[in-house]
Coordinates of C-alpha atoms in Angstrom, one line a residue:
X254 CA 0.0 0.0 0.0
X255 CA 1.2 3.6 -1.0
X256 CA 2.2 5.4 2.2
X257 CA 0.2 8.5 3.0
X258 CA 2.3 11.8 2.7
X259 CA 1.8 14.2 5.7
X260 CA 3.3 17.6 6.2
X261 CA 3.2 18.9 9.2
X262 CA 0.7 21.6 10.2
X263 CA -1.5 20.6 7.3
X264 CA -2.7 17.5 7.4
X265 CA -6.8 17.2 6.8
X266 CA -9.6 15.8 8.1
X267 CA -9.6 13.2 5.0
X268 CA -6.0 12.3 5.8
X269 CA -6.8 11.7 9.4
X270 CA -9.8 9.3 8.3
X271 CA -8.3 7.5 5.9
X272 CA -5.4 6.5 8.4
X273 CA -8.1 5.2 10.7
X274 CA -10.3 3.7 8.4
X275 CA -7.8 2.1 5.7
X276 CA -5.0 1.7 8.2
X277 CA -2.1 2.9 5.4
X278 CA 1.0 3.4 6.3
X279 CA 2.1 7.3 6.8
X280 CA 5.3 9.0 6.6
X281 CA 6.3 12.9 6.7
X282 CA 6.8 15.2 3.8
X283 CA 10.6 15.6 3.6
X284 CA 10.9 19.0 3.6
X285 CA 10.3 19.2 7.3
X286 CA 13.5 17.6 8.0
X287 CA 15.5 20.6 8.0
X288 CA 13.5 22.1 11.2
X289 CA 13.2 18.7 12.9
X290 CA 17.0 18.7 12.9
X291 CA 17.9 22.2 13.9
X292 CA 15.8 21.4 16.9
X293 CA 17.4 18.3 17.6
X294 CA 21.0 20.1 17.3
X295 CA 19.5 22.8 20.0
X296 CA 18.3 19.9 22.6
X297 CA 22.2 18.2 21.8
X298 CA 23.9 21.6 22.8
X299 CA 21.3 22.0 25.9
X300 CA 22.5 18.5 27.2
X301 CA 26.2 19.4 27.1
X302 CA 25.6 22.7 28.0
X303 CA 25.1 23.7 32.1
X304 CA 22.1 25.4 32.0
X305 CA 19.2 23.2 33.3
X306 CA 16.5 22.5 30.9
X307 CA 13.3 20.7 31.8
X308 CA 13.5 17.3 30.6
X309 CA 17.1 17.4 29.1
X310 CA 19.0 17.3 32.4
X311 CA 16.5 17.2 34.9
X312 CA 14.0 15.1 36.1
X313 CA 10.3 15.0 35.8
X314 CA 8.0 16.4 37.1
X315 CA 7.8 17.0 40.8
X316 CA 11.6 16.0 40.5
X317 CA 12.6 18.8 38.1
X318 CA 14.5 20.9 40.3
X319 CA 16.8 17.6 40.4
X320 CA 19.7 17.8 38.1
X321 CA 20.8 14.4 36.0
X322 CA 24.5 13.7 34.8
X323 CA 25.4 14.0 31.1
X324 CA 26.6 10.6 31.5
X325 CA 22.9 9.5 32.5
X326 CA 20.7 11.2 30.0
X327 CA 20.4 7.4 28.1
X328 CA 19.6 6.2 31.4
X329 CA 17.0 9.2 32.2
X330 CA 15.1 8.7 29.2
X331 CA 15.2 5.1 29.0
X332 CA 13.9 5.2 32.7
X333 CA 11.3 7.6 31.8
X334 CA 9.5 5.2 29.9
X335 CA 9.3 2.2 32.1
X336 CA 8.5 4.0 35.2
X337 CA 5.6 5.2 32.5
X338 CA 4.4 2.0 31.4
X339 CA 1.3 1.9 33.6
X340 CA -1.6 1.7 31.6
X341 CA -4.3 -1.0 32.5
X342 CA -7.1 -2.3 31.0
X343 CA -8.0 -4.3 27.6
X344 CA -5.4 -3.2 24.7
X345 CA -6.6 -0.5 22.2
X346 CA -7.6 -1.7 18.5
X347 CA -4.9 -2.0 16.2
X348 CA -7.1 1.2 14.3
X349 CA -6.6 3.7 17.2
X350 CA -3.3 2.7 18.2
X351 CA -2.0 3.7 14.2
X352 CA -3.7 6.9 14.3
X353 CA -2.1 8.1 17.3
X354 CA 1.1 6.8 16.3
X355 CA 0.7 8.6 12.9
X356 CA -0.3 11.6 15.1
X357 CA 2.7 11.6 17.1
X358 CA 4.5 11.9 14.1
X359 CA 2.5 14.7 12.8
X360 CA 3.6 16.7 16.3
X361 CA 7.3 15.6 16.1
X362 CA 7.6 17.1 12.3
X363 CA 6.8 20.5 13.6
X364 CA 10.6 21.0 14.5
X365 CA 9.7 22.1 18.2
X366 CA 10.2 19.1 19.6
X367 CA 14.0 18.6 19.7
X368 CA 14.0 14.9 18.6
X369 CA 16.3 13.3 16.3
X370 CA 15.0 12.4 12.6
X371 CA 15.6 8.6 13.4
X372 CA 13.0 8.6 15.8
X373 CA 10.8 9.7 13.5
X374 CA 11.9 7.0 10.8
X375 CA 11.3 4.1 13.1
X376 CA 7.6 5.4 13.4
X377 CA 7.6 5.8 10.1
X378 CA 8.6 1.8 9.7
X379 CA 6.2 1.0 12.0
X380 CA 3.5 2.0 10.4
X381 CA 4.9 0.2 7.2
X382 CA 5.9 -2.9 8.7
X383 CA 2.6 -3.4 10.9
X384 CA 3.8 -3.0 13.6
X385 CA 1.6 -1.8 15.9
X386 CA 2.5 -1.9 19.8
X387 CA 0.1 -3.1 22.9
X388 CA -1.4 0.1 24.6
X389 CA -3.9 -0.2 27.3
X390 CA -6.9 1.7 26.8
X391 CA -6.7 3.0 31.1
X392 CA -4.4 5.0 32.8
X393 CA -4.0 8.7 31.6
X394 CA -6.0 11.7 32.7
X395 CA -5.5 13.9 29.9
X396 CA -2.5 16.3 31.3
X397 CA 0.9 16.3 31.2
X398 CA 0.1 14.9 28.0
X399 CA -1.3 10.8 27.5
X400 CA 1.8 9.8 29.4
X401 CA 1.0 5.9 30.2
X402 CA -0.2 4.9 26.4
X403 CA 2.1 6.5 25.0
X404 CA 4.6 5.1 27.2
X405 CA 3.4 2.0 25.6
X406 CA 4.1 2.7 22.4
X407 CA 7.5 4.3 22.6
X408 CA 8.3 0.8 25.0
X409 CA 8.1 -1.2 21.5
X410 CA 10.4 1.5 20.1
X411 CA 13.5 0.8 22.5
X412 CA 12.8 -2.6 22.3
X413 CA 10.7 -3.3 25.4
X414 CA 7.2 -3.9 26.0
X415 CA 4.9 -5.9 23.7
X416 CA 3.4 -5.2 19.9
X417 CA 1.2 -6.9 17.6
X418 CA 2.0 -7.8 14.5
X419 CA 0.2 -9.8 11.4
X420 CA -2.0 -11.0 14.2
X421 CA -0.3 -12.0 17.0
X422 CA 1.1 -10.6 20.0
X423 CA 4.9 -10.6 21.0
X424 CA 7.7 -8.7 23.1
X425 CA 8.5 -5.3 21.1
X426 CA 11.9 -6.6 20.3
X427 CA 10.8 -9.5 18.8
X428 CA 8.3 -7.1 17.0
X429 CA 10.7 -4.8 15.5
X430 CA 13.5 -7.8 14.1
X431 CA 10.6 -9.1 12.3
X432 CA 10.2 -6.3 10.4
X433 CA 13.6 -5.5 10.3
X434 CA 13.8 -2.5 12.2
X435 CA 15.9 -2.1 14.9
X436 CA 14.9 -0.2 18.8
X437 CA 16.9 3.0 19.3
X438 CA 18.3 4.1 22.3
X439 CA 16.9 7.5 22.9
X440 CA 18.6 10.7 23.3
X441 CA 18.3 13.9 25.3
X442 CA 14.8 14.9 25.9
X443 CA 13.3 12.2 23.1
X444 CA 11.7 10.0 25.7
X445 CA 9.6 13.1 27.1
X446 CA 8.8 14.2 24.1
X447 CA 7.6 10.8 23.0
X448 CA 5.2 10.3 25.8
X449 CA 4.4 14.1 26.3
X450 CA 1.5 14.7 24.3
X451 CA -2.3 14.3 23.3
X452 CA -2.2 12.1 20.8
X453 CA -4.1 9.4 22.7
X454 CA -6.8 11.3 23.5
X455 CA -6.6 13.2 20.2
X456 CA -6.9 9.5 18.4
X457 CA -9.8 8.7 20.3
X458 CA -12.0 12.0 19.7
X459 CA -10.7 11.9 15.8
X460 CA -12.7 8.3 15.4
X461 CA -15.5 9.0 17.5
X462 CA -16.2 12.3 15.2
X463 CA -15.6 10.0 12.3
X464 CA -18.2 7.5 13.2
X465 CA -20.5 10.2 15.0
X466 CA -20.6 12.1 11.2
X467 CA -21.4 8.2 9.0
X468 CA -24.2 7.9 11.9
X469 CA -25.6 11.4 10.8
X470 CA -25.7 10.9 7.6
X471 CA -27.3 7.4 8.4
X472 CA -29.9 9.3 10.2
X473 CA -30.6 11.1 7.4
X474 CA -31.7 8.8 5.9
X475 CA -33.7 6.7 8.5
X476 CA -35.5 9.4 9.5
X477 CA -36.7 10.3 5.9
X478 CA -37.4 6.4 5.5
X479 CA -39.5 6.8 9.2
X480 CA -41.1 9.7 7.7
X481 CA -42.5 7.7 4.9
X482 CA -43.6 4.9 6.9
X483 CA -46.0 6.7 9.3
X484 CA -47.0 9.2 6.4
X485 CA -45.4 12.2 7.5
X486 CA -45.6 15.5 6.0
X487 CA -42.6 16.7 4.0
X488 CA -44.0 20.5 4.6
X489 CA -41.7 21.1 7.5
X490 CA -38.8 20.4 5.0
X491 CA -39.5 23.6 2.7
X492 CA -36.3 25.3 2.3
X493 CA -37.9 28.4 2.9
X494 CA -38.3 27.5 6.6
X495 CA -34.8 26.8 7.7
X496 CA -33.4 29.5 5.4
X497 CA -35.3 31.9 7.6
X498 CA -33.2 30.6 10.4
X499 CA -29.9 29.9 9.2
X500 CA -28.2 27.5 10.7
X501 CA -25.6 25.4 7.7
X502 CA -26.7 22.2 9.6
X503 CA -30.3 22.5 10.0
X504 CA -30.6 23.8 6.1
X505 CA -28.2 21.1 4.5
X506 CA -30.0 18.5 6.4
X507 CA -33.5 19.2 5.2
X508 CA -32.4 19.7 2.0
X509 CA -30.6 16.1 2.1
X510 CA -34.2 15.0 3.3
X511 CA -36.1 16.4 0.8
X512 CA -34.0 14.8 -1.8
X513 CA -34.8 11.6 0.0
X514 CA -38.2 11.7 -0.2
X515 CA -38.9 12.8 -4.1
X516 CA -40.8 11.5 -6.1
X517 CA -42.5 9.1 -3.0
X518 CA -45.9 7.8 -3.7
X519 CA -46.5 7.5 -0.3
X520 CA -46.0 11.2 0.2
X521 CA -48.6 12.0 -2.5
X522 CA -51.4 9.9 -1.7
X523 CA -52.2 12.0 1.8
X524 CA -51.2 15.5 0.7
X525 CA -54.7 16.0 0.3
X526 CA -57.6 15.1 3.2
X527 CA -55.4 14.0 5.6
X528 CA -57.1 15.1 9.3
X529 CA -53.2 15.5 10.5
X530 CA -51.9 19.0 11.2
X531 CA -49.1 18.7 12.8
X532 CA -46.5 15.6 13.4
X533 CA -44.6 15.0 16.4
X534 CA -41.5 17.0 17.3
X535 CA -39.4 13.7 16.3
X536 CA -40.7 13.8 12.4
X537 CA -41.3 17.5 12.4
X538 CA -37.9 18.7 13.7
X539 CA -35.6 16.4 12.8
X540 CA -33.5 19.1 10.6
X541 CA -33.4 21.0 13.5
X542 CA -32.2 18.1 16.1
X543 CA -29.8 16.1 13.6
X544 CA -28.8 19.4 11.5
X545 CA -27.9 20.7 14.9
X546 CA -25.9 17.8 16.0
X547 CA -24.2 18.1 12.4
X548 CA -22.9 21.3 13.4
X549 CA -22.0 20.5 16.6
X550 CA -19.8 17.9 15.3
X551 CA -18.4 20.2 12.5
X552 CA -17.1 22.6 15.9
X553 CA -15.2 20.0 17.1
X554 CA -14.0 18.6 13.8
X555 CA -12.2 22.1 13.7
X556 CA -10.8 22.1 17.4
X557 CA -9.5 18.1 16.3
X558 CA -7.8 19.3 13.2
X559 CA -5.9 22.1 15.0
X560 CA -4.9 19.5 17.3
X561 CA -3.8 16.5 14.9
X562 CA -1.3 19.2 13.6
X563 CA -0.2 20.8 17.0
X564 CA 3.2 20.5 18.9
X565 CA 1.9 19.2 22.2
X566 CA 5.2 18.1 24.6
X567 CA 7.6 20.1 26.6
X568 CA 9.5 21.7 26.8
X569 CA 9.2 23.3 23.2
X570 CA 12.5 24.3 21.1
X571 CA 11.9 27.9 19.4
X572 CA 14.4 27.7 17.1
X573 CA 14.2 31.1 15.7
X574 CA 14.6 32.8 19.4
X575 CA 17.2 30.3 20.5
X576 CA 15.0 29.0 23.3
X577 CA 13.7 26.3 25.0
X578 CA 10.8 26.8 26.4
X579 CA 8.2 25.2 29.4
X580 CA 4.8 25.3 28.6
X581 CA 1.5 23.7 28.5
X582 CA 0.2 22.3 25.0
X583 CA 0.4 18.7 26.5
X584 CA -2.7 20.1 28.4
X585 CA -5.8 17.9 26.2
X586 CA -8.5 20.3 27.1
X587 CA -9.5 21.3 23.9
X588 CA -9.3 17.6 23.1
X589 CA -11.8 17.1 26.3
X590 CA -14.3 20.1 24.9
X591 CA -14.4 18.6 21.5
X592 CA -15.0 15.2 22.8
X593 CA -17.7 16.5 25.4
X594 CA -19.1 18.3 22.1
X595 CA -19.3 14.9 20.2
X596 CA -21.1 12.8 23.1
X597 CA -24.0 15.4 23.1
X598 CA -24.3 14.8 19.6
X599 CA -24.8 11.3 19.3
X600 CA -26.9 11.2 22.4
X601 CA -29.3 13.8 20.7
X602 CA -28.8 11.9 16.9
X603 CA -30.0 8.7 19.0
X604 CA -32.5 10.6 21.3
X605 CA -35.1 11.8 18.1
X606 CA -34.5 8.5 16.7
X607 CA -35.7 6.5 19.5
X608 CA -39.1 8.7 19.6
X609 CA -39.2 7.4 15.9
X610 CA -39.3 4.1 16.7
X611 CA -41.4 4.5 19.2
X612 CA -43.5 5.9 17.1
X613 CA -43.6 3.6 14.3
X614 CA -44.6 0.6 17.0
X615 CA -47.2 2.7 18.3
X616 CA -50.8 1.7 16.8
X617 CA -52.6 4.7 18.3
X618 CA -49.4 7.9 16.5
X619 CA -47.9 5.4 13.2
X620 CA -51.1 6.4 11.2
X621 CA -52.9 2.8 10.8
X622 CA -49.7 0.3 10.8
X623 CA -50.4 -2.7 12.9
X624 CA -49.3 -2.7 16.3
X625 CA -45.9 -3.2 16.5
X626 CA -45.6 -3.9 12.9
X627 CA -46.1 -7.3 12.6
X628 CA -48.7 -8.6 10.3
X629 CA -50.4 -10.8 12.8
X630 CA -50.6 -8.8 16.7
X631 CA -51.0 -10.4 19.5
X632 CA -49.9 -14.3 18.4
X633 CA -46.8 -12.2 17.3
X634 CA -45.0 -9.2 18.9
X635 CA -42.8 -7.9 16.3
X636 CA -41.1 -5.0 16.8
X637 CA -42.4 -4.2 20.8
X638 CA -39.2 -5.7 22.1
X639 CA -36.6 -4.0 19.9
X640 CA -38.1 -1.0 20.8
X641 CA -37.8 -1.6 24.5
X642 CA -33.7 -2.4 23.7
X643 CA -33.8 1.5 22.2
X644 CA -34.8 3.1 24.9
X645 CA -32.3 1.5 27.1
X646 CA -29.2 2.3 24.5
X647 CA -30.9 5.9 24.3
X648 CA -30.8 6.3 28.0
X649 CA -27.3 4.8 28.5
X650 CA -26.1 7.2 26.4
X651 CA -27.9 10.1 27.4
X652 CA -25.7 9.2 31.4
X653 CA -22.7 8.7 29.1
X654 CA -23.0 11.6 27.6
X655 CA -22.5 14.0 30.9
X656 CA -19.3 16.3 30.6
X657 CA -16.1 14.8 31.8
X658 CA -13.9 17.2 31.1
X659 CA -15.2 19.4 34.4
X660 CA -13.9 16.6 36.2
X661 CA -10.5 17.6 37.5
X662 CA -8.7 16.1 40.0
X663 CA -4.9 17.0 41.0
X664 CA -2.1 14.3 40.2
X665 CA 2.1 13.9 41.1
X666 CA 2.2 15.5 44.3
X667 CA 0.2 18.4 42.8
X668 CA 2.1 19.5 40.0
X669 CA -0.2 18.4 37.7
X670 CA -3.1 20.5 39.7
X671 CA -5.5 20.4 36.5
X672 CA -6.8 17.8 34.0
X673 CA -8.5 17.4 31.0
X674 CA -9.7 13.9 31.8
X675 CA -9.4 14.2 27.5
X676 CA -8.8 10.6 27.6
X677 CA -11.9 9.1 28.9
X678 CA -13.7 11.7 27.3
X679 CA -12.6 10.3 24.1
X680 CA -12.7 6.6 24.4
X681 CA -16.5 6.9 25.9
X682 CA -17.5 8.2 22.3
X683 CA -17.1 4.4 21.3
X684 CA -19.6 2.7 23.3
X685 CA -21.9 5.7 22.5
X686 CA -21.4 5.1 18.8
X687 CA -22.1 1.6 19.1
X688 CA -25.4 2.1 21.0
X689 CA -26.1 4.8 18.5
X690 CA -25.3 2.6 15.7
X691 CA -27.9 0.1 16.8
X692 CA -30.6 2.5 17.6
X693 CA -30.3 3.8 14.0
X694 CA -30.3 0.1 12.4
X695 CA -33.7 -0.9 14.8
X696 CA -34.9 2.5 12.9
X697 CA -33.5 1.3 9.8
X698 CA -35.5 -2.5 9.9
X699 CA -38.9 -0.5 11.2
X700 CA -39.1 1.7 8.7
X701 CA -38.0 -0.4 6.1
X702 CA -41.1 -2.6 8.0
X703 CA -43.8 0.3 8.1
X704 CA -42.6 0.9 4.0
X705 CA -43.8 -2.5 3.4
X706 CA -47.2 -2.0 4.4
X707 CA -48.0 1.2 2.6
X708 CA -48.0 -1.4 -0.5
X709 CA -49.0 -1.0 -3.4
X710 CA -47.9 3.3 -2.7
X711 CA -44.1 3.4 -3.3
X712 CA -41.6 5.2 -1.4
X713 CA -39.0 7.3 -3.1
X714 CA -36.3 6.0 -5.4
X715 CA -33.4 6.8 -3.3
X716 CA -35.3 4.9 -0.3
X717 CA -36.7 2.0 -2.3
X718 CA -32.7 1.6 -2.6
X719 CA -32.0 1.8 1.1
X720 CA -34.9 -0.9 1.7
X721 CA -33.5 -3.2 -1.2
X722 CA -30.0 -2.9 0.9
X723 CA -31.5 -3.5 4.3
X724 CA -33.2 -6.7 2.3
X725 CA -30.1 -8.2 1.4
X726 CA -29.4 -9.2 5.0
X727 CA -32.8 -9.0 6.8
X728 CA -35.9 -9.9 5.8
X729 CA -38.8 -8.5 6.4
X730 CA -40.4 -9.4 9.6
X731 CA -43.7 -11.7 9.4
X732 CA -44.4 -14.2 12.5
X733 CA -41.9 -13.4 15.3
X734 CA -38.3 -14.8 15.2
X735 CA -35.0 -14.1 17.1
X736 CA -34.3 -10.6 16.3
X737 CA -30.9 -10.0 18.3
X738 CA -28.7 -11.6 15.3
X739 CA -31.0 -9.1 12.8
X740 CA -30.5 -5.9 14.8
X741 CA -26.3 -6.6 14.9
X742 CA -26.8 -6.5 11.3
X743 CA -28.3 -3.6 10.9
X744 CA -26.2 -1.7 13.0
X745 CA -23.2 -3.1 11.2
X746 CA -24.9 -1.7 8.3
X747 CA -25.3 1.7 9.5
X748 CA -21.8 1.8 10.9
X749 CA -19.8 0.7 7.7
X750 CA -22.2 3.6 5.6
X751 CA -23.7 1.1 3.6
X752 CA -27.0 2.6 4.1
X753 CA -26.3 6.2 2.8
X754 CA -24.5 4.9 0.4
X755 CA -27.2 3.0 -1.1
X756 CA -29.5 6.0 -0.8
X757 CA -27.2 7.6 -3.7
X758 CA -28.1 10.9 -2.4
X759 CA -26.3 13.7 -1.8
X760 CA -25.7 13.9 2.2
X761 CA -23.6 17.0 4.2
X762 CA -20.0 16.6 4.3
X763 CA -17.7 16.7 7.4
X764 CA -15.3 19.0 6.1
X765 CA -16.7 22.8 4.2

């Protein structure tokens, strides 16, 4: 596979997602070398100089006002990492774990972090070789950078700790010889900068916005599908309305759903004599709930972009002042907003959808479908159950979903008085995409269900696609069978993007 180019400071949104979707291998544009290596000569002077310099010939920390021997620097780094290496909990995916690696990289080629270019390299093989070290997911708090995970990783690069490679785990050094690379022993200040960072939590929030913006658009398309099932009224989708208000969101998504619903049958047959005036909130408003979400998670797409291409250790080497500098970019709260930002938004995407389905199952609101869609109530039960799991993914996330990034608490002897708690923040957006996801493919099989019996009216084209999709794997529902195995396909479904893809509609993109 063709490695992905980076350069420094300017690497996209598509970049990012193709490195966590397609897992290809990444190295940097060349022509930051020359900046990466002037810092590297300023860190090389500090360390034989007698000046002390946080990180360089001191220790850590609480023990920085503790000078450390030329003689020891190997030591101190080397040191560094180990006493580091305290991350608990199951390993990370191989998928998170080569996004943060290829994020680390991204910081180091800014030139203000003082390593040499081989360090760099051996990420660079890495990536190319597959090898991809052990990380637990627990352990760091969001300041001072994601010390313990990343730790982890730069454990593999000296030879310790443990990787996984073509499928099976082994010691880093065993890792690294069968790829043919060798560990390095690292050098003044490289095992802080290393470990100093965000790019763990960073990782984290990156795919959680990634899956958060496929379940949006797979909303999109539900909800116009949902729509369609209970006859709803496409009036509250006039352009006219939401230009009036403005938001990008809210307009692009009723346009998307407009485009959806063309041409429907179904939409035609009641535009006339239906007793209806209004729909519920859930069908009424959903370009202002999911459009809104859309932005939401467009405001911290921009926050997670800055950051991929940020310098986030310390101490930081200003080349063109001559300095080197202590500060505070390892601090991941803008990481812990943006990932705060993303959990509302999938809690609300999957909080209108759930009404949805509830709807749809309801015999009294779904506008003369059978009780819980199933062609035969009461010897059958169709769809009450699945329901029922909704709610309870809806409210789990809706807990999940409380800010964690006001949850500071002080660390090291109170040095590190603040935290972002960016790391948790981030890796909760998983389990809330998942229950998402499956909210959105219950959606997906109801609708598709409720389409059914509007027969002989015809939804739209674009829709008629999605329920030929969803066909493919489930069928439609007529007496009662084991639905778990059905709903796991449908979320799968959702997740991958196969549903808006099938819709062949134009849907709002991430990036402007």
């Amino acid at each position: 596979m063709t490695p992905l180019t980076l350069t420094p400071g300017h690497a996209t949104l598509a970049d990012l997602a193709r490195i966590y979707f397609d897992q290809v291998p990444v190295r940097l544009n060349p022509a930051c070398r020359p900046a990466v290596d002037a810092a590297a000569a300023a860190i090389a002077a500090a360390a034989a100089g007698t000046e002390p310099v946080y990180g360089v010939n001191t220790g850590f920390g609480k023990l920085a006002s503790l000078r450390i021997a030329p003689a020891d620097t190997a030591t101190l780094q080397r040191n560094l990492i180990r006493s580091h290496c305290c991350g608990v909990g199951a390993p990370i995916s191989r998928a998170h774990a080569r996004l943060m690696m290829a994020l680390k990289l991204l910081s180091l080629g800014r030139g203000a972090s003082g390593v040499r270019w081989q360090v760099i390299a051996l990420i660079e093989g890495m990536l190319a070789q597959g090898v991809t070290p052990l990380i637990p997911a627990q352990g760091s708090v969001g300041a001072s950078g994601d010390l313990a995970p990343l730790a982890h990783m730069a454990a593999v690069m000296i030879g310790e700790g443990e990787a996984e490679m073509g499928g099976t785990v082994m010691p880093g050094a065993q890792a690294l010889a069968a790829a043919g690379l060798a560990p390095i022993t690292l050098g003044p200040k490289e095992g802080l900068a290393l470990i100093n960072g965000t790019q763990f939590s960073t990782a984290f929030a990156l795919a959680g916005l990634f899956g958060g913006w496929r379940a949006a658009e797979a909303a999109l398309v539900t909800s116009a599908l949902s729509t369609d099932a209970i006859m709803g009224s496409t009036a509250p989708l006039l352009p006219e309305i939401h230009a009036l208000r403005g938001h990008r969101g809210q307009i692009e998504a009723a346009a998307a759903m407009r485009a959806l619903l063309e041409g429907s049958e179904i939409r035609e047959s009641h535009r006339e004599g239906d007793a209806r005036v209004q729909d519920p909130y859930c069908i009424r408003c959903q370009p202002q709930v999911t459009g809104a979400a859309m932005d939401v998670l467009r405001m911290a797409a921009h926050t997670l972009e800055t950051e991929a291409n940020a310098a986030t250790d310390n101490p930081l080497v200003l080349t063109d002042a001559g300095r080197i500098v202590s500060g505070g970019n390892f601090h991941a709260e803008p990481v812990g907003f943006a990932a705060d930002m993303i959990a509302l938004a999938l809690a609300e995407i999957g909080a209108i959808a759930q009404r949805r389905v509830a709807l749809m199952v309801d015999p009294v609101l779904n506008h003369d479908l059978p009780p819980f869609l199933t062609p035969n109530p009461g010897l059958n039960s169709g769809y009450m159950i699945a329901e029922v799991t909704t709610a309870a993914l809806m409210s789990e996330n809706k807990h999940i979903a409380m800010p964690c990034v006001t949850d500071s608490t002080p660390t090291s002897a109170n040095q590190e008085d603040h935290v972002s708690m960016a790391a948790h923040g981030a890796r909760r957006l998983g389990p809330m995409l998942e229950n998402l996801n499956r909210i959105l493919g219950v959606e997906l099989l109801c609708a598709a269900q409720g389409v059914g019996f509007r027969a002989p009216l015809a939804t739209s084209a674009p829709l008629a696609r999605v329920v030929a999709r969803t066909r493919e794997d489930v069928p439609a529902l007529a007496d009662d069978r084991t639905l778990a195995p059905e709903l796991e396909v449908a979320a799968r479904l959702v997740a991958s993007g196969a549903i808006a893809a099938a819709a062949g509609v134009a849907l709002p993109r991430l990036a402007p």
